[in-house]
Amino acid sequence: MNILLLEDDLILSAELCKFLEANHFTCDKIYDGETFLRQIKNNTYDMYLLDINVPKINGLDVCQTIRSFDKNTPIIIISAYGDLSDKKDAFNRLADDYLVKPFQFEELLLRINSLMRRKGPADNSDQDIIRVDDLIINKTEQKVYRGKNEISLTLKEFQLLVYLAEAQGRTVSKQQITEHVWEHNFNTNTNTVEVYINFLRKKIDKDFKVKLIHTRSGFGYYLSPL
């Protein structure tokens, strides 16, 4: 299981990752919230551990941003803030657990294992509904809503939007899109992907203040409110 840790205490961060790796996890460590959010756009993780008081973007805002496009990946807050108001704020932002520093690493391990046991097929009852900010995609009914507005898409536009949404904010390349949406049924040197991205932007983003479909120059596209 791959864990991403947001912790600006260099010693604690190194010790935590060493402990997790000794217990058969992989652990990447990030020291500020801005870099953390960039990291999760291009990499897949099974759990996030977030300190609150970190540079640039604090852990609670990071948690809230993650939940705007990823409702399922477990999040544990690890913080020296132990007041009930701090915990309430974290849970209101849809964190799954909260552990007050200092804590025993074994307790963190118990909480990680508990959350991962709960995360499974039974938790995917809402898997046919994808939400990204105010965008709702109903895969079963093939319907799309932005806020209260239903958006009419062609089948290929819908398939492209679902593929972008299921990447959970990560960048997908033109090649990946052609493989999953068109199944190599056209030459990847054509501009078909760009044309359909523009179709989606006109329908999904044009009339809304928050833009969801973004281009990462030289890499591809991603769907996120960032």
PDB file of C-alpha atoms in Angstrom:
ATOM      1  CA  MET A   1       0.000   0.000   0.000  1.00  0.00           C
ATOM      2  CA  ASN A   2       1.320   3.388  -1.020  1.00  0.00           C
ATOM      3  CA  ILE A   3       1.046   6.270   1.484  1.00  0.00           C
ATOM      4  CA  LEU A   4       1.754   9.966   0.941  1.00  0.00           C
ATOM      5  CA  LEU A   5       2.818  11.886   4.054  1.00  0.00           C
ATOM      6  CA  LEU A   6       2.526  15.652   4.519  1.00  0.00           C
ATOM      7  CA  GLU A   7       4.817  16.574   7.430  1.00  0.00           C
ATOM      8  CA  ASP A   8       7.282  19.469   7.649  1.00  0.00           C
ATOM      9  CA  ASP A   9       9.198  18.122  10.653  1.00  0.00           C
ATOM     10  CA  LEU A  10      12.078  16.496   8.794  1.00  0.00           C
ATOM     11  CA  ILE A  11      13.027  14.119  11.620  1.00  0.00           C
ATOM     12  CA  LEU A  12       9.453  12.967  12.303  1.00  0.00           C
ATOM     13  CA  SER A  13       8.779  12.627   8.590  1.00  0.00           C
ATOM     14  CA  ALA A  14      11.837  10.419   8.081  1.00  0.00           C
ATOM     15  CA  GLU A  15      11.042   8.294  11.152  1.00  0.00           C
ATOM     16  CA  LEU A  16       7.410   7.805  10.140  1.00  0.00           C
ATOM     17  CA  CYS A  17       8.316   6.719   6.629  1.00  0.00           C
ATOM     18  CA  LYS A  18      10.988   4.358   7.956  1.00  0.00           C
ATOM     19  CA  PHE A  19       8.444   2.802  10.339  1.00  0.00           C
ATOM     20  CA  LEU A  20       5.802   2.415   7.625  1.00  0.00           C
ATOM     21  CA  GLU A  21       8.273   0.880   5.202  1.00  0.00           C
ATOM     22  CA  ALA A  22       9.351  -1.577   7.913  1.00  0.00           C
ATOM     23  CA  ASN A  23       5.675  -2.602   8.072  1.00  0.00           C
ATOM     24  CA  HIS A  24       5.470  -3.303   4.343  1.00  0.00           C
ATOM     25  CA  PHE A  25       4.076   0.038   3.141  1.00  0.00           C
ATOM     26  CA  THR A  26       5.653   2.405   0.695  1.00  0.00           C
ATOM     27  CA  CYS A  27       5.843   6.002   1.880  1.00  0.00           C
ATOM     28  CA  ASP A  28       6.563   9.239   0.043  1.00  0.00           C
ATOM     29  CA  LYS A  29       7.088  12.378   2.123  1.00  0.00           C
ATOM     30  CA  ILE A  30       6.241  15.968   1.231  1.00  0.00           C
ATOM     31  CA  TYR A  31       6.980  19.024   3.360  1.00  0.00           C
ATOM     32  CA  ASP A  32       4.485  21.638   2.141  1.00  0.00           C
ATOM     33  CA  GLY A  33       0.856  21.603   1.021  1.00  0.00           C
ATOM     34  CA  GLU A  34       1.417  23.138  -2.395  1.00  0.00           C
ATOM     35  CA  THR A  35       3.923  20.476  -3.441  1.00  0.00           C
ATOM     36  CA  PHE A  36       1.673  17.792  -1.940  1.00  0.00           C
ATOM     37  CA  LEU A  37      -1.254  18.769  -4.191  1.00  0.00           C
ATOM     38  CA  ARG A  38       1.010  18.767  -7.241  1.00  0.00           C
ATOM     39  CA  GLN A  39       2.278  15.320  -6.285  1.00  0.00           C
ATOM     40  CA  ILE A  40      -1.152  13.698  -6.163  1.00  0.00           C
ATOM     41  CA  LYS A  41      -2.056  14.948  -9.629  1.00  0.00           C
ATOM     42  CA  ASN A  42       0.419  12.571 -11.220  1.00  0.00           C
ATOM     43  CA  ASN A  43       0.645   9.691  -8.736  1.00  0.00           C
ATOM     44  CA  THR A  44      -1.759   7.224  -7.172  1.00  0.00           C
ATOM     45  CA  TYR A  45      -1.843   6.685  -3.406  1.00  0.00           C
ATOM     46  CA  ASP A  46      -3.904   4.452  -1.133  1.00  0.00           C
ATOM     47  CA  MET A  47      -3.873   6.804   1.878  1.00  0.00           C
ATOM     48  CA  TYR A  48      -2.893  10.327   2.892  1.00  0.00           C
ATOM     49  CA  LEU A  49      -1.393  11.375   6.237  1.00  0.00           C
ATOM     50  CA  LEU A  50      -1.668  15.125   6.755  1.00  0.00           C
ATOM     51  CA  ASP A  51      -0.133  17.398   9.345  1.00  0.00           C
ATOM     52  CA  ILE A  52      -2.092  20.653   9.708  1.00  0.00           C
ATOM     53  CA  ASN A  53       0.583  23.258  10.393  1.00  0.00           C
ATOM     54  CA  VAL A  54       2.698  23.030   7.242  1.00  0.00           C
ATOM     55  CA  PRO A  55       4.005  25.709   4.834  1.00  0.00           C
ATOM     56  CA  LYS A  56       2.158  27.243   1.867  1.00  0.00           C
ATOM     57  CA  ILE A  57      -1.165  25.343   2.116  1.00  0.00           C
ATOM     58  CA  ASN A  58      -2.169  23.920   5.498  1.00  0.00           C
ATOM     59  CA  GLY A  59      -3.235  20.324   5.938  1.00  0.00           C
ATOM     60  CA  LEU A  60      -6.924  21.099   6.467  1.00  0.00           C
ATOM     61  CA  ASP A  61      -7.109  23.019   3.192  1.00  0.00           C
ATOM     62  CA  VAL A  62      -5.243  20.176   1.496  1.00  0.00           C
ATOM     63  CA  CYS A  63      -7.811  17.733   2.913  1.00  0.00           C
ATOM     64  CA  GLN A  64     -10.691  19.845   1.631  1.00  0.00           C
ATOM     65  CA  THR A  65      -9.125  20.133  -1.817  1.00  0.00           C
ATOM     66  CA  ILE A  66      -8.611  16.366  -2.048  1.00  0.00           C
ATOM     67  CA  ARG A  67     -12.231  15.752  -1.129  1.00  0.00           C
ATOM     68  CA  SER A  68     -13.401  18.058  -3.928  1.00  0.00           C
ATOM     69  CA  PHE A  69     -12.321  15.410  -6.451  1.00  0.00           C
ATOM     70  CA  ASP A  70     -11.574  12.255  -4.430  1.00  0.00           C
ATOM     71  CA  LYS A  71     -14.173  11.071  -1.939  1.00  0.00           C
ATOM     72  CA  ASN A  72     -12.716   7.660  -1.232  1.00  0.00           C
ATOM     73  CA  THR A  73      -8.984   7.684  -0.455  1.00  0.00           C
ATOM     74  CA  PRO A  74      -8.611   7.561   3.362  1.00  0.00           C
ATOM     75  CA  ILE A  75      -7.179  10.641   5.063  1.00  0.00           C
ATOM     76  CA  ILE A  76      -5.709  10.688   8.575  1.00  0.00           C
ATOM     77  CA  ILE A  77      -4.873  14.017  10.171  1.00  0.00           C
ATOM     78  CA  ILE A  78      -1.770  13.914  12.406  1.00  0.00           C
ATOM     79  CA  SER A  79      -1.449  17.142  14.368  1.00  0.00           C
ATOM     80  CA  ALA A  80      -0.274  18.709  17.609  1.00  0.00           C
ATOM     81  CA  TYR A  81      -3.615  20.541  17.718  1.00  0.00           C
ATOM     82  CA  GLY A  82      -5.754  18.520  20.103  1.00  0.00           C
ATOM     83  CA  ASP A  83      -8.739  20.779  20.796  1.00  0.00           C
ATOM     84  CA  LEU A  84     -12.202  19.507  19.940  1.00  0.00           C
ATOM     85  CA  SER A  85     -12.684  22.476  17.596  1.00  0.00           C
ATOM     86  CA  ASP A  86      -9.630  21.402  15.586  1.00  0.00           C
ATOM     87  CA  LYS A  87     -10.916  17.849  15.301  1.00  0.00           C
ATOM     88  CA  LYS A  88     -14.381  19.085  14.366  1.00  0.00           C
ATOM     89  CA  ASP A  89     -12.890  21.229  11.597  1.00  0.00           C
ATOM     90  CA  ALA A  90     -10.966  18.250  10.230  1.00  0.00           C
ATOM     91  CA  PHE A  91     -13.980  15.942  10.218  1.00  0.00           C
ATOM     92  CA  ASN A  92     -16.137  18.654   8.664  1.00  0.00           C
ATOM     93  CA  ARG A  93     -13.645  18.622   5.801  1.00  0.00           C
ATOM     94  CA  LEU A  94     -14.201  14.854   5.511  1.00  0.00           C
ATOM     95  CA  ALA A  95     -11.021  13.535   7.092  1.00  0.00           C
ATOM     96  CA  ASP A  96     -11.441   9.892   8.149  1.00  0.00           C
ATOM     97  CA  ASP A  97      -9.422   9.966  11.373  1.00  0.00           C
ATOM     98  CA  TYR A  98      -7.474  12.335  13.614  1.00  0.00           C
ATOM     99  CA  LEU A  99      -4.409  11.483  15.693  1.00  0.00           C
ATOM    100  CA  VAL A 100      -2.891  13.972  18.149  1.00  0.00           C
ATOM    101  CA  LYS A 101       0.882  14.327  18.448  1.00  0.00           C
ATOM    102  CA  PRO A 102       2.842  12.940  20.120  1.00  0.00           C
ATOM    103  CA  PHE A 103       1.525   9.464  19.369  1.00  0.00           C
ATOM    104  CA  GLN A 104       2.917   5.967  19.296  1.00  0.00           C
ATOM    105  CA  PHE A 105       3.644   4.767  15.788  1.00  0.00           C
ATOM    106  CA  GLU A 106       1.944   1.476  16.591  1.00  0.00           C
ATOM    107  CA  GLU A 107      -1.309   3.339  17.193  1.00  0.00           C
ATOM    108  CA  LEU A 108      -1.019   4.991  13.801  1.00  0.00           C
ATOM    109  CA  LEU A 109      -0.471   1.559  12.277  1.00  0.00           C
ATOM    110  CA  LEU A 110      -3.637   0.251  13.943  1.00  0.00           C
ATOM    111  CA  ARG A 111      -5.645   3.148  12.567  1.00  0.00           C
ATOM    112  CA  ILE A 112      -4.226   2.721   9.067  1.00  0.00           C
ATOM    113  CA  ASN A 113      -5.087  -0.980   9.058  1.00  0.00           C
ATOM    114  CA  SER A 114      -8.565  -0.272  10.422  1.00  0.00           C
ATOM    115  CA  LEU A 115      -9.319   2.235   7.675  1.00  0.00           C
ATOM    116  CA  MET A 116      -8.005  -0.048   4.971  1.00  0.00           C
ATOM    117  CA  ARG A 117     -10.202  -2.902   6.199  1.00  0.00           C
ATOM    118  CA  ARG A 118     -13.198  -0.599   5.863  1.00  0.00           C
ATOM    119  CA  LYS A 119     -12.141   0.496   2.398  1.00  0.00           C
ATOM    120  CA  GLY A 120     -13.213  -2.273   0.073  1.00  0.00           C
ATOM    121  CA  PRO A 121     -15.896  -3.404  -2.360  1.00  0.00           C
ATOM    122  CA  ALA A 122     -18.609  -2.660   0.204  1.00  0.00           C
ATOM    123  CA  ASP A 123     -17.573   0.987   0.252  1.00  0.00           C
ATOM    124  CA  ASN A 124     -18.084   1.356  -3.468  1.00  0.00           C
ATOM    125  CA  SER A 125     -21.895   1.358  -3.434  1.00  0.00           C
ATOM    126  CA  ASP A 126     -21.773   4.868  -4.883  1.00  0.00           C
ATOM    127  CA  GLN A 127     -19.157   3.953  -7.463  1.00  0.00           C
ATOM    128  CA  ASP A 128     -21.422   4.833 -10.405  1.00  0.00           C
ATOM    129  CA  ILE A 129     -21.610   8.447  -9.219  1.00  0.00           C
ATOM    130  CA  ILE A 130     -18.506  10.611  -9.687  1.00  0.00           C
ATOM    131  CA  ARG A 131     -18.342  14.066  -8.123  1.00  0.00           C
ATOM    132  CA  VAL A 132     -15.724  16.693  -8.881  1.00  0.00           C
ATOM    133  CA  ASP A 133     -16.545  19.990  -7.188  1.00  0.00           C
ATOM    134  CA  ASP A 134     -20.091  20.775  -8.438  1.00  0.00           C
ATOM    135  CA  LEU A 135     -19.810  18.356 -11.384  1.00  0.00           C
ATOM    136  CA  ILE A 136     -21.805  15.122 -10.991  1.00  0.00           C
ATOM    137  CA  ILE A 137     -21.417  12.219 -13.401  1.00  0.00           C
ATOM    138  CA  ASN A 138     -23.938   9.372 -13.266  1.00  0.00           C
ATOM    139  CA  LYS A 139     -22.254   6.505 -15.102  1.00  0.00           C
ATOM    140  CA  THR A 140     -25.291   4.217 -14.965  1.00  0.00           C
ATOM    141  CA  GLU A 141     -27.721   6.717 -16.481  1.00  0.00           C
ATOM    142  CA  GLN A 142     -25.015   8.439 -18.561  1.00  0.00           C
ATOM    143  CA  LYS A 143     -26.092  11.829 -17.260  1.00  0.00           C
ATOM    144  CA  VAL A 144     -23.932  14.809 -16.311  1.00  0.00           C
ATOM    145  CA  TYR A 145     -24.811  17.779 -14.110  1.00  0.00           C
ATOM    146  CA  ARG A 146     -22.924  20.956 -13.284  1.00  0.00           C
ATOM    147  CA  GLY A 147     -24.643  22.359 -10.220  1.00  0.00           C
ATOM    148  CA  LYS A 148     -28.361  22.105 -11.025  1.00  0.00           C
ATOM    149  CA  ASN A 149     -27.830  22.161 -14.794  1.00  0.00           C
ATOM    150  CA  GLU A 150     -27.958  18.950 -16.796  1.00  0.00           C
ATOM    151  CA  ILE A 151     -25.347  18.919 -19.551  1.00  0.00           C
ATOM    152  CA  SER A 152     -25.973  17.042 -22.781  1.00  0.00           C
ATOM    153  CA  LEU A 153     -22.952  15.118 -24.070  1.00  0.00           C
ATOM    154  CA  THR A 154     -22.364  12.778 -26.980  1.00  0.00           C
ATOM    155  CA  LEU A 155     -21.314   9.231 -26.111  1.00  0.00           C
ATOM    156  CA  LYS A 156     -17.644   9.887 -26.872  1.00  0.00           C
ATOM    157  CA  GLU A 157     -17.670  13.156 -24.912  1.00  0.00           C
ATOM    158  CA  PHE A 158     -19.188  11.301 -21.981  1.00  0.00           C
ATOM    159  CA  GLN A 159     -16.586   8.527 -22.165  1.00  0.00           C
ATOM    160  CA  LEU A 160     -13.782  11.094 -22.270  1.00  0.00           C
ATOM    161  CA  LEU A 161     -15.205  12.995 -19.289  1.00  0.00           C
ATOM    162  CA  VAL A 162     -15.548   9.787 -17.248  1.00  0.00           C
ATOM    163  CA  TYR A 163     -11.961   8.809 -18.034  1.00  0.00           C
ATOM    164  CA  LEU A 164     -10.669  12.208 -16.909  1.00  0.00           C
ATOM    165  CA  ALA A 165     -12.801  12.105 -13.756  1.00  0.00           C
ATOM    166  CA  GLU A 166     -11.716   8.591 -12.806  1.00  0.00           C
ATOM    167  CA  ALA A 167      -8.081   9.720 -12.934  1.00  0.00           C
ATOM    168  CA  GLN A 168      -8.923  11.690  -9.739  1.00  0.00           C
ATOM    169  CA  GLY A 169      -6.991  14.808 -10.661  1.00  0.00           C
ATOM    170  CA  ARG A 170      -3.979  13.053 -12.179  1.00  0.00           C
ATOM    171  CA  THR A 171      -2.719  14.100 -15.602  1.00  0.00           C
ATOM    172  CA  VAL A 172      -3.512  11.669 -18.434  1.00  0.00           C
ATOM    173  CA  SER A 173      -1.654  11.822 -21.709  1.00  0.00           C
ATOM    174  CA  LYS A 174      -3.086  11.977 -25.209  1.00  0.00           C
ATOM    175  CA  GLN A 175      -1.810   8.427 -25.747  1.00  0.00           C
ATOM    176  CA  GLN A 176      -3.607   7.162 -22.638  1.00  0.00           C
ATOM    177  CA  ILE A 177      -6.823   8.832 -23.754  1.00  0.00           C
ATOM    178  CA  THR A 178      -6.682   7.245 -27.192  1.00  0.00           C
ATOM    179  CA  GLU A 179      -6.051   3.816 -25.654  1.00  0.00           C
ATOM    180  CA  HIS A 180      -8.937   4.018 -23.183  1.00  0.00           C
ATOM    181  CA  VAL A 181     -11.529   6.116 -24.999  1.00  0.00           C
ATOM    182  CA  TRP A 182     -10.913   5.395 -28.680  1.00  0.00           C
ATOM    183  CA  GLU A 183      -9.065   2.079 -28.309  1.00  0.00           C
ATOM    184  CA  HIS A 184      -6.510   3.098 -30.983  1.00  0.00           C
ATOM    185  CA  ASN A 185      -9.222   3.528 -33.607  1.00  0.00           C
ATOM    186  CA  PHE A 186      -7.524   6.614 -35.027  1.00  0.00           C
ATOM    187  CA  ASN A 187      -4.028   7.930 -35.598  1.00  0.00           C
ATOM    188  CA  THR A 188      -2.664   9.491 -32.418  1.00  0.00           C
ATOM    189  CA  ASN A 189      -1.002  12.172 -34.526  1.00  0.00           C
ATOM    190  CA  THR A 190      -4.417  13.664 -35.354  1.00  0.00           C
ATOM    191  CA  ASN A 191      -5.951  16.408 -33.232  1.00  0.00           C
ATOM    192  CA  THR A 192      -9.081  14.419 -32.339  1.00  0.00           C
ATOM    193  CA  VAL A 193      -8.300  14.441 -28.615  1.00  0.00           C
ATOM    194  CA  GLU A 194      -7.770  18.208 -28.604  1.00  0.00           C
ATOM    195  CA  VAL A 195     -11.032  18.709 -30.512  1.00  0.00           C
ATOM    196  CA  TYR A 196     -13.016  16.656 -27.979  1.00  0.00           C
ATOM    197  CA  ILE A 197     -11.317  18.371 -25.048  1.00  0.00           C
ATOM    198  CA  ASN A 198     -12.490  21.682 -26.537  1.00  0.00           C
ATOM    199  CA  PHE A 199     -16.007  20.281 -26.962  1.00  0.00           C
ATOM    200  CA  LEU A 200     -16.030  19.358 -23.274  1.00  0.00           C
ATOM    201  CA  ARG A 201     -14.647  22.717 -22.173  1.00  0.00           C
ATOM    202  CA  LYS A 202     -17.447  24.534 -23.986  1.00  0.00           C
ATOM    203  CA  LYS A 203     -20.063  22.378 -22.288  1.00  0.00           C
ATOM    204  CA  ILE A 204     -18.509  21.810 -18.857  1.00  0.00           C
ATOM    205  CA  ASP A 205     -16.522  24.994 -18.171  1.00  0.00           C
ATOM    206  CA  LYS A 206     -17.571  27.867 -20.429  1.00  0.00           C
ATOM    207  CA  ASP A 207     -20.497  29.153 -18.348  1.00  0.00           C
ATOM    208  CA  PHE A 208     -18.948  28.473 -14.939  1.00  0.00           C
ATOM    209  CA  LYS A 209     -16.495  30.479 -12.869  1.00  0.00           C
ATOM    210  CA  VAL A 210     -14.529  27.443 -11.642  1.00  0.00           C
ATOM    211  CA  LYS A 211     -12.829  25.698 -14.555  1.00  0.00           C
ATOM    212  CA  LEU A 212     -12.403  21.931 -14.198  1.00  0.00           C
ATOM    213  CA  ILE A 213     -10.651  20.801 -17.387  1.00  0.00           C
ATOM    214  CA  HIS A 214      -6.981  21.768 -17.501  1.00  0.00           C
ATOM    215  CA  THR A 215      -4.017  21.238 -19.808  1.00  0.00           C
ATOM    216  CA  ARG A 216      -0.595  20.385 -18.437  1.00  0.00           C
ATOM    217  CA  SER A 217       1.642  21.517 -21.252  1.00  0.00           C
ATOM    218  CA  GLY A 218       3.712  18.693 -22.684  1.00  0.00           C
ATOM    219  CA  PHE A 219       2.024  16.056 -20.528  1.00  0.00           C
ATOM    220  CA  GLY A 220      -1.731  15.929 -21.082  1.00  0.00           C
ATOM    221  CA  TYR A 221      -5.007  16.828 -19.389  1.00  0.00           C
ATOM    222  CA  TYR A 222      -6.544  16.619 -15.954  1.00  0.00           C
ATOM    223  CA  LEU A 223      -9.913  17.276 -14.309  1.00  0.00           C
ATOM    224  CA  SER A 224      -9.767  19.231 -11.073  1.00  0.00           C
ATOM    225  CA  PRO A 225     -11.173  22.427  -9.488  1.00  0.00           C
ATOM    226  CA  LEU A 226      -7.564  23.582  -8.852  1.00  0.00           C
TER     227      LEU A 226
END
